[in-house]
Amino acid sequence: FSGNVPPQVTLEYAFDSSSVYNTVTVAPGEKIRCKVPDFKLWSPETPFMHTLICKCCGAKLREDFGIRTIRTSGKKLLLNGKELFLKGFNRHNSFPISGAAVPAEVMMLDLQHLKEMGCNFVRGAHYKQSRTFLDLCDRMGILVWEESSGWQYGADEFADPEFHALELEQTRIMIEEDHNHPSIIIWAYMNEFRSYTASGRVMAEELTAMIRKTDP
């Protein structure tokens, strides 16, 4: 909420195709926790997506999301508790005819080619991915590495306080905007930066701490 809003508002919400809305009273900025009835897990083999519909103050919002767990066990990566082996490619959002303004049809064709080759993973390099692309990955069961903008940064950038603050800010915004996409399993930053320098290490440590705080 923003602007002149009352101290309490009524929020209605429903999941998936349900026509029955739950009603709660919340304050601006307050968070609520609720259970998704009869939820199904998302995976590359079964990329099931849930839908949340919220109505409040005359506005209506829809958000699609998936439910899955991702964690490590030693050197193994586990999705929903099962060992995961990543097979895929780096991908730049680029097309000879339209440059960086890639049509959704071309994005889908890229992902279809990946699946035809038996892949389950794509690295979006080296910038935040479009919602259209992430929606397609969610629906098609393609796992995603998403990273914030950056390439081959060095000592000059790390010595700049404004750069330092903006790098943290843009990475945080990426996570807050895209965390409901179940396809994203890795957050990353600063491709090929000077990580061997003292200032580069400090920047990496701060980014890593911020990422873990933003998306535990």
Tab-separated table of N, CA, C and O in Angstrom, residues 89-141:
chain	number	residue	atom	x	y	z
A	89	PHE	N	22.643	-24.768	-20.890
A	89	PHE	CA	23.472	-23.816	-21.603
A	89	PHE	C	23.376	-22.433	-20.976
A	89	PHE	O	22.415	-22.116	-20.275
A	90	ASN	N	24.374	-21.588	-21.290
A	90	ASN	CA	24.222	-20.149	-21.102
A	90	ASN	C	23.322	-19.622	-22.215
A	90	ASN	O	23.345	-20.137	-23.335
A	91	ARG	N	22.560	-18.575	-21.890
A	91	ARG	CA	21.704	-17.983	-22.922
A	91	ARG	C	21.724	-16.471	-22.793
A	91	ARG	O	21.486	-15.929	-21.717
A	92	HIS	N	21.993	-15.794	-23.906
A	92	HIS	CA	21.854	-14.344	-23.961
A	92	HIS	C	20.528	-13.995	-24.627
A	92	HIS	O	20.083	-14.678	-25.561
A	93	ASN	N	19.901	-12.945	-24.118
A	93	ASN	CA	18.644	-12.481	-24.688
A	93	ASN	C	18.968	-11.659	-25.943
A	93	ASN	O	19.035	-10.435	-25.912
A	94	SER	N	19.162	-12.354	-27.063
A	94	SER	CA	19.600	-11.688	-28.291
A	94	SER	C	19.094	-12.463	-29.497
A	94	SER	O	19.053	-13.698	-29.484
A	95	PHE	N	18.707	-11.711	-30.532
A	95	PHE	CA	18.167	-12.319	-31.754
A	95	PHE	C	18.599	-11.443	-32.932
A	95	PHE	O	18.542	-10.204	-32.837
A	96	PRO	N	19.067	-12.034	-34.044
A	96	PRO	CA	19.621	-11.232	-35.139
A	96	PRO	C	18.688	-10.141	-35.667
A	96	PRO	O	19.152	-9.052	-36.030
A	97	ILE	N	17.402	-10.401	-35.704
A	97	ILE	CA	16.472	-9.441	-36.299
A	97	ILE	C	16.114	-8.313	-35.332
A	97	ILE	O	16.035	-7.144	-35.729
A	98	SER	N	15.915	-8.652	-34.056
A	98	SER	CA	15.382	-7.665	-33.100
A	98	SER	C	16.354	-7.291	-31.992
A	98	SER	O	15.991	-6.530	-31.093
A	99	GLY	N	17.568	-7.805	-32.023
A	99	GLY	CA	18.530	-7.472	-30.980
A	99	GLY	C	18.101	-8.007	-29.622
A	99	GLY	O	17.705	-9.172	-29.504
A	100	ALA	N	18.164	-7.136	-28.604
A	100	ALA	CA	17.807	-7.557	-27.245
A	100	ALA	C	16.296	-7.633	-27.024
A	100	ALA	O	15.846	-8.173	-26.010
A	101	ALA	N	15.507	-7.098	-27.958
A	101	ALA	CA	14.042	-7.151	-27.847
A	101	ALA	C	13.546	-8.464	-28.454
A	101	ALA	O	12.947	-8.499	-29.523
A	102	VAL	N	13.791	-9.552	-27.741
A	102	VAL	CA	13.485	-10.883	-28.266
A	102	VAL	C	11.998	-11.186	-28.114
A	102	VAL	O	11.456	-11.098	-27.004
A	103	PRO	N	11.302	-11.564	-29.198
A	103	PRO	CA	9.878	-11.910	-29.093
A	103	PRO	C	9.668	-13.158	-28.245
A	103	PRO	O	10.546	-14.027	-28.158
A	104	ALA	N	8.503	-13.262	-27.636
A	104	ALA	CA	8.195	-14.423	-26.800
A	104	ALA	C	8.278	-15.721	-27.597
A	104	ALA	O	8.672	-16.762	-27.066
A	105	GLU	N	7.910	-15.653	-28.891
A	105	GLU	CA	7.956	-16.864	-29.720
A	105	GLU	C	9.381	-17.393	-29.866
A	105	GLU	O	9.606	-18.608	-29.885
A	106	VAL	N	10.361	-16.476	-29.938
A	106	VAL	CA	11.760	-16.894	-30.050
A	106	VAL	C	12.252	-17.452	-28.718
A	106	VAL	O	12.999	-18.442	-28.675
A	107	MET	N	11.836	-16.825	-27.617
A	107	MET	CA	12.183	-17.366	-26.304
A	107	MET	C	11.682	-18.801	-26.166
A	107	MET	O	12.404	-19.695	-25.700
A	108	MET	N	10.434	-19.028	-26.576
A	108	MET	CA	9.860	-20.364	-26.475
A	108	MET	C	10.616	-21.359	-27.361
A	108	MET	O	10.882	-22.506	-26.958
A	109	LEU	N	11.002	-20.913	-28.562
A	109	LEU	CA	11.741	-21.786	-29.465
A	109	LEU	C	13.087	-22.177	-28.856
A	109	LEU	O	13.515	-23.333	-28.950
A	110	ASP	N	13.777	-21.205	-28.218
A	110	ASP	CA	15.029	-21.508	-27.533
A	110	ASP	C	14.829	-22.613	-26.494
A	110	ASP	O	15.618	-23.569	-26.403
A	111	LEU	N	13.781	-22.468	-25.691
A	111	LEU	CA	13.529	-23.439	-24.626
A	111	LEU	C	13.101	-24.798	-25.185
A	111	LEU	O	13.457	-25.848	-24.642
A	112	GLN	N	12.364	-24.779	-26.282
A	112	GLN	CA	11.998	-26.044	-26.926
A	112	GLN	C	13.238	-26.774	-27.424
A	112	GLN	O	13.344	-28.004	-27.290
A	113	HIS	N	14.194	-26.022	-27.990
A	113	HIS	CA	15.448	-26.638	-28.431
A	113	HIS	C	16.195	-27.257	-27.243
A	113	HIS	O	16.756	-28.356	-27.355
A	114	LEU	N	16.197	-26.552	-26.115
A	114	LEU	CA	16.845	-27.090	-24.917
A	114	LEU	C	16.224	-28.422	-24.507
A	114	LEU	O	16.940	-29.396	-24.237
A	115	LYS	N	14.909	-28.463	-24.455
A	115	LYS	CA	14.230	-29.679	-24.026
A	115	LYS	C	14.453	-30.814	-25.021
A	115	LYS	O	14.586	-31.983	-24.630
A	116	GLU	N	14.485	-30.497	-26.309
A	116	GLU	CA	14.725	-31.528	-27.320
A	116	GLU	C	16.111	-32.162	-27.166
A	116	GLU	O	16.318	-33.321	-27.525
A	117	MET	N	17.057	-31.397	-26.627
A	117	MET	CA	18.406	-31.919	-26.398
A	117	MET	C	18.552	-32.595	-25.037
A	117	MET	O	19.655	-32.987	-24.648
A	118	GLY	N	17.453	-32.718	-24.315
A	118	GLY	CA	17.492	-33.379	-23.013
A	118	GLY	C	17.974	-32.497	-21.878
A	118	GLY	O	18.388	-33.000	-20.834
A	119	CYS	N	17.921	-31.172	-22.056
A	119	CYS	CA	18.398	-30.244	-21.031
A	119	CYS	C	17.279	-29.887	-20.050
A	119	CYS	O	16.097	-29.961	-20.374
A	120	ASN	N	17.703	-29.466	-18.862
A	120	ASN	CA	16.737	-29.039	-17.845
A	120	ASN	C	17.114	-27.709	-17.202
A	120	ASN	O	16.508	-27.296	-16.214
A	121	PHE	N	18.126	-27.000	-17.769
A	121	PHE	CA	18.719	-25.864	-17.065
A	121	PHE	C	19.203	-24.808	-18.044
A	121	PHE	O	19.720	-25.136	-19.121
A	122	VAL	N	19.025	-23.530	-17.673
A	122	VAL	CA	19.540	-22.440	-18.488
A	122	VAL	C	20.105	-21.360	-17.563
A	122	VAL	O	19.530	-21.055	-16.511
A	123	ARG	N	21.261	-20.826	-17.967
A	123	ARG	CA	21.839	-19.699	-17.234
A	123	ARG	C	21.506	-18.423	-17.977
A	123	ARG	O	21.875	-18.254	-19.136
A	124	GLY	N	20.787	-17.516	-17.323
A	124	GLY	CA	20.468	-16.223	-17.921
A	124	GLY	C	21.617	-15.257	-17.686
A	124	GLY	O	21.857	-14.828	-16.567
A	125	ALA	N	22.353	-14.933	-18.719
A	125	ALA	CA	23.565	-14.123	-18.557
A	125	ALA	C	23.437	-12.812	-19.328
A	125	ALA	O	22.905	-12.817	-20.424
A	126	HIS	N	23.975	-11.730	-18.795
A	126	HIS	CA	24.450	-11.497	-17.429
A	126	HIS	C	23.634	-10.349	-16.868
A	126	HIS	O	24.147	-9.263	-16.605
A	127	TYR	N	22.343	-10.581	-16.686
A	127	TYR	CA	21.413	-9.508	-16.328
A	127	TYR	C	20.085	-10.137	-15.922
A	127	TYR	O	19.822	-11.316	-16.187
A	128	LYS	N	19.262	-9.330	-15.279
A	128	LYS	CA	17.931	-9.788	-14.878
A	128	LYS	C	17.140	-10.232	-16.105
A	128	LYS	O	17.155	-9.574	-17.139
A	129	GLN	N	16.422	-11.343	-15.969
A	129	GLN	CA	15.638	-11.881	-17.075
A	129	GLN	C	14.236	-11.270	-17.106
A	129	GLN	O	13.702	-10.840	-16.080
A	130	SER	N	13.633	-11.256	-18.281
A	130	SER	CA	12.285	-10.711	-18.416
A	130	SER	C	11.270	-11.649	-17.770
A	130	SER	O	11.488	-12.860	-17.680
A	131	ARG	N	10.161	-11.075	-17.347
A	131	ARG	CA	9.119	-11.896	-16.744
A	131	ARG	C	8.567	-12.892	-17.757
A	131	ARG	O	8.227	-14.027	-17.398
A	132	THR	N	8.493	-12.500	-19.016
A	132	THR	CA	7.998	-13.420	-20.046
A	132	THR	C	8.858	-14.668	-20.115
A	132	THR	O	8.354	-15.800	-20.161
A	133	PHE	N	10.174	-14.479	-20.116
A	133	PHE	CA	11.077	-15.621	-20.200
A	133	PHE	C	10.952	-16.508	-18.961
A	133	PHE	O	10.891	-17.742	-19.064
A	134	LEU	N	10.897	-15.899	-17.785
A	134	LEU	CA	10.783	-16.678	-16.555
A	134	LEU	C	9.446	-17.409	-16.474
A	134	LEU	O	9.374	-18.553	-15.995
A	135	ASP	N	8.376	-16.769	-16.943
A	135	ASP	CA	7.072	-17.441	-16.982
A	135	ASP	C	7.140	-18.687	-17.869
A	135	ASP	O	6.584	-19.744	-17.523
A	136	LEU	N	7.804	-18.578	-19.016
A	136	LEU	CA	7.948	-19.723	-19.905
A	136	LEU	C	8.747	-20.837	-19.231
A	136	LEU	O	8.400	-22.027	-19.341
A	137	CYS	N	9.821	-20.479	-18.536
A	137	CYS	CA	10.616	-21.491	-17.830
A	137	CYS	C	9.795	-22.180	-16.743
A	137	CYS	O	9.890	-23.405	-16.553
A	138	ASP	N	8.983	-21.391	-16.028
A	138	ASP	CA	8.092	-21.977	-15.016
A	138	ASP	C	7.178	-23.016	-15.650
A	138	ASP	O	7.014	-24.133	-15.134
A	139	ARG	N	6.543	-22.650	-16.748
A	139	ARG	CA	5.531	-23.503	-17.374
A	139	ARG	C	6.132	-24.709	-18.091
A	139	ARG	O	5.511	-25.766	-18.174
A	140	MET	N	7.359	-24.540	-18.605
A	140	MET	CA	7.985	-25.602	-19.388
A	140	MET	C	8.921	-26.482	-18.558
A	140	MET	O	9.478	-27.455	-19.071
A	141	GLY	N	9.112	-26.132	-17.297
A	141	GLY	CA	9.937	-26.970	-16.436
A	141	GLY	C	11.423	-26.838	-16.698
A	141	GLY	O	12.151	-27.831	-16.669
